[in-house]
mmCIF file of C-alpha atoms in Angstrom:
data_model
loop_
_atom_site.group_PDB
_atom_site.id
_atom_site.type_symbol
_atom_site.label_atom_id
_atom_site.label_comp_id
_atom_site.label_asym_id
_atom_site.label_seq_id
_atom_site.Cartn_x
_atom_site.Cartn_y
_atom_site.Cartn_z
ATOM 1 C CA UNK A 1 16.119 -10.865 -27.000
ATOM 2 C CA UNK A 2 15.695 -9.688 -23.308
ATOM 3 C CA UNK A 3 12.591 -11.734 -21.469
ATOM 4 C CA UNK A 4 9.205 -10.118 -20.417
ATOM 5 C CA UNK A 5 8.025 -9.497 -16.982
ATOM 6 C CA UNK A 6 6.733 -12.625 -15.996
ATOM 7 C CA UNK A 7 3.045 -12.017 -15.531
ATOM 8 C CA UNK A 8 2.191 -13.555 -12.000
ATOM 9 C CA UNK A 9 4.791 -10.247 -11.070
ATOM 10 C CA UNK A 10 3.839 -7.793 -13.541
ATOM 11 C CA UNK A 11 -0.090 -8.453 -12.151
ATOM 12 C CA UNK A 12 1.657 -7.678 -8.761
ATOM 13 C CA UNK A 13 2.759 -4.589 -9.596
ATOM 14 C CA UNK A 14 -0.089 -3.551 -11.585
ATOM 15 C CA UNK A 15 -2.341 -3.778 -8.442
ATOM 16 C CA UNK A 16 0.112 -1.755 -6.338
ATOM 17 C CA UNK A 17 0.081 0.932 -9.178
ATOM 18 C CA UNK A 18 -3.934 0.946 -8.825
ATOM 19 C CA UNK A 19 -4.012 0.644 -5.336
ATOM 20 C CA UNK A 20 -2.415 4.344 -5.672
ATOM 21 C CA UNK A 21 -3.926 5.423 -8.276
ATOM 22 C CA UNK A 22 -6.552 8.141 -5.564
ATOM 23 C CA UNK A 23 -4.284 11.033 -4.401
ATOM 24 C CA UNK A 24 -5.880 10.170 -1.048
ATOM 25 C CA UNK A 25 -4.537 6.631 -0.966
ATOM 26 C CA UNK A 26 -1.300 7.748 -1.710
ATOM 27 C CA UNK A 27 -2.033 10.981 1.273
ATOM 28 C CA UNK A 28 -3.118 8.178 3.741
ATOM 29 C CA UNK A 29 -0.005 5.574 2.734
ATOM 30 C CA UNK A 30 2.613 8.900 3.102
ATOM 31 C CA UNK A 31 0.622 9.663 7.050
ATOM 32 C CA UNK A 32 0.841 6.075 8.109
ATOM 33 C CA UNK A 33 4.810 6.025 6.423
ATOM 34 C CA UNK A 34 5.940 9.117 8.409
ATOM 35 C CA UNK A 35 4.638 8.536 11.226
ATOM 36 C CA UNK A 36 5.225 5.057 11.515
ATOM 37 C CA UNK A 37 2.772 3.394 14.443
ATOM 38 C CA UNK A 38 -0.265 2.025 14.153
ATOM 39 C CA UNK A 39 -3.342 4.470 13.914
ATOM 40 C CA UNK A 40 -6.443 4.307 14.499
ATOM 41 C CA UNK A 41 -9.386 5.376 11.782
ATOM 42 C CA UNK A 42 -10.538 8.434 13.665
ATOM 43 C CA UNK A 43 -6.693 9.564 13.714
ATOM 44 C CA UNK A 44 -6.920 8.954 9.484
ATOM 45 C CA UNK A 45 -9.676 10.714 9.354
ATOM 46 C CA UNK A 46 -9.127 13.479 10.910
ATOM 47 C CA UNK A 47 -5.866 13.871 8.843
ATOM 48 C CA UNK A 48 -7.242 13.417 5.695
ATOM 49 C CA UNK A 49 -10.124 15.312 6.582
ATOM 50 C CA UNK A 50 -12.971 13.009 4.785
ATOM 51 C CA UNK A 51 -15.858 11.067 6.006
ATOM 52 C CA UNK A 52 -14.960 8.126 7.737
ATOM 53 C CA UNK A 53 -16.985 5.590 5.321
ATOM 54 C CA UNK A 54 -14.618 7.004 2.731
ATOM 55 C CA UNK A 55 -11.527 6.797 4.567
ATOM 56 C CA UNK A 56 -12.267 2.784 5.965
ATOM 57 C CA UNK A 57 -12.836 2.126 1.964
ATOM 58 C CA UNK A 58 -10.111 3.814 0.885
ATOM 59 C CA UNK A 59 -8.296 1.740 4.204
ATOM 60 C CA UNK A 60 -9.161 -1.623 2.103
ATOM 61 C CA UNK A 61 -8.095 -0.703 -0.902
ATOM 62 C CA UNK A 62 -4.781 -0.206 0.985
ATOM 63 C CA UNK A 63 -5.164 -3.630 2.829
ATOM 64 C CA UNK A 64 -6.180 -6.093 0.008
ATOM 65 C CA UNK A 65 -2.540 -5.031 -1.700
ATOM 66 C CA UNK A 66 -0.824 -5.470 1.795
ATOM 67 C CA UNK A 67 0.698 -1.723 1.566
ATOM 68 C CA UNK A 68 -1.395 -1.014 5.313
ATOM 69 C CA UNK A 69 -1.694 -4.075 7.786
ATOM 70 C CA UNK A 70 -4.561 -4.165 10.161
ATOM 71 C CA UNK A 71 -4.204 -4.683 13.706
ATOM 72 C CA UNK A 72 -6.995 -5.692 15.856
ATOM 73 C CA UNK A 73 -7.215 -4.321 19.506
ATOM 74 C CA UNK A 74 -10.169 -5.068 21.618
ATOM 75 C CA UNK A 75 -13.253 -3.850 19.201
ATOM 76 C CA UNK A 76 -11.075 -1.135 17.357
ATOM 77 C CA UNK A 77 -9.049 -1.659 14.163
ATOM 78 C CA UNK A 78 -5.571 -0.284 14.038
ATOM 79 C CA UNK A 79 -3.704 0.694 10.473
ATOM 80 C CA UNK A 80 -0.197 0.509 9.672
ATOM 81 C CA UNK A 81 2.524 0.604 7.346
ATOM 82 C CA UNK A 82 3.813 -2.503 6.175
ATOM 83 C CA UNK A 83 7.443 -1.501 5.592
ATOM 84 C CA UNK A 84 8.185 -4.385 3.548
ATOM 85 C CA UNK A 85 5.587 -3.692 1.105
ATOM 86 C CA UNK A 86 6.414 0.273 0.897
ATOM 87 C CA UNK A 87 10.818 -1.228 0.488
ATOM 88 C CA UNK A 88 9.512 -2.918 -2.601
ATOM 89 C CA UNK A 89 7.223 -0.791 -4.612
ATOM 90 C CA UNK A 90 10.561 1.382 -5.477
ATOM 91 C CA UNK A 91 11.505 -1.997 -6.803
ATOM 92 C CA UNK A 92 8.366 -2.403 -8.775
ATOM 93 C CA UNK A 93 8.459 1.304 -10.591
ATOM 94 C CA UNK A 94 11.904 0.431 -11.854
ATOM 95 C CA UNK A 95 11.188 -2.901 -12.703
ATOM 96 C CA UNK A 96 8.477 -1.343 -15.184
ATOM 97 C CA UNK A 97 11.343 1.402 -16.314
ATOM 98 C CA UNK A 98 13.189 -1.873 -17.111
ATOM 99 C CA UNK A 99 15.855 -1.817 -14.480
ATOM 100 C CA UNK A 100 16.391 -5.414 -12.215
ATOM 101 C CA UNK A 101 14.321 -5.671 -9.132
ATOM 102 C CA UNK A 102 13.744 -8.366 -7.178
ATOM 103 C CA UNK A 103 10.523 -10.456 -7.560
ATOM 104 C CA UNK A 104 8.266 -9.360 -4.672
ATOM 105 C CA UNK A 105 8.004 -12.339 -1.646
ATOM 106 C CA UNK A 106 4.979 -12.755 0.515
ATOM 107 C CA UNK A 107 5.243 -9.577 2.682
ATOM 108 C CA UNK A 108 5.101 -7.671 -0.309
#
């Protein structure tokens, strides 16, 4: 009989999963993606086009599951990608579709 997802990596994936689970999380991880640089929350915002309270909570949603790093400069806060978390969340959806993956390391 085939062995289950260990848990410690199926509770992994089941964050990333919720962590998209807003169309505008998912909007605001695609932004950062293509353009690739860090960004500031006005620049978010003004993409997005919602208030910024919404867009800073929807920003640590994104955080806590490491899918957008935060950058400090001076006073301001700068988002961005974190390309090794975005290379394995492919991994994760076909992990659940049961096909191999690689367990997910500590940038992930």
């Amino acid at each position: 009989m085939d062995e289950l997802l260990d848990r410690e990596t199926a509770q992994t994936y089941a964050s990333w999963f919720r962590a998209l689970a807003d169309p505008t999380r998912v909007q605001i991880v695609e932004y950062l993606a293509r353009h690739n640089r860090p960004m500031s929350v006005g620049e978010i915002v003004a993409a997005v086009g919602l208030a910024q309270s919404t867009v800073s909570q929807h920003l640590k949603i994104l955080t806590e599951v490491r899918f957008v790093l935060v950058e400090p400069v001076g006073t301001a806060r700068l988002y961005r990608i974190n390309d090794a978390c975005v290379g394995c969340f492919p991994s994760a959806a076909d992990v659940v579709m049961g096909r191999p993956a690689p367990i997910p390391n500590g940038e992930c």
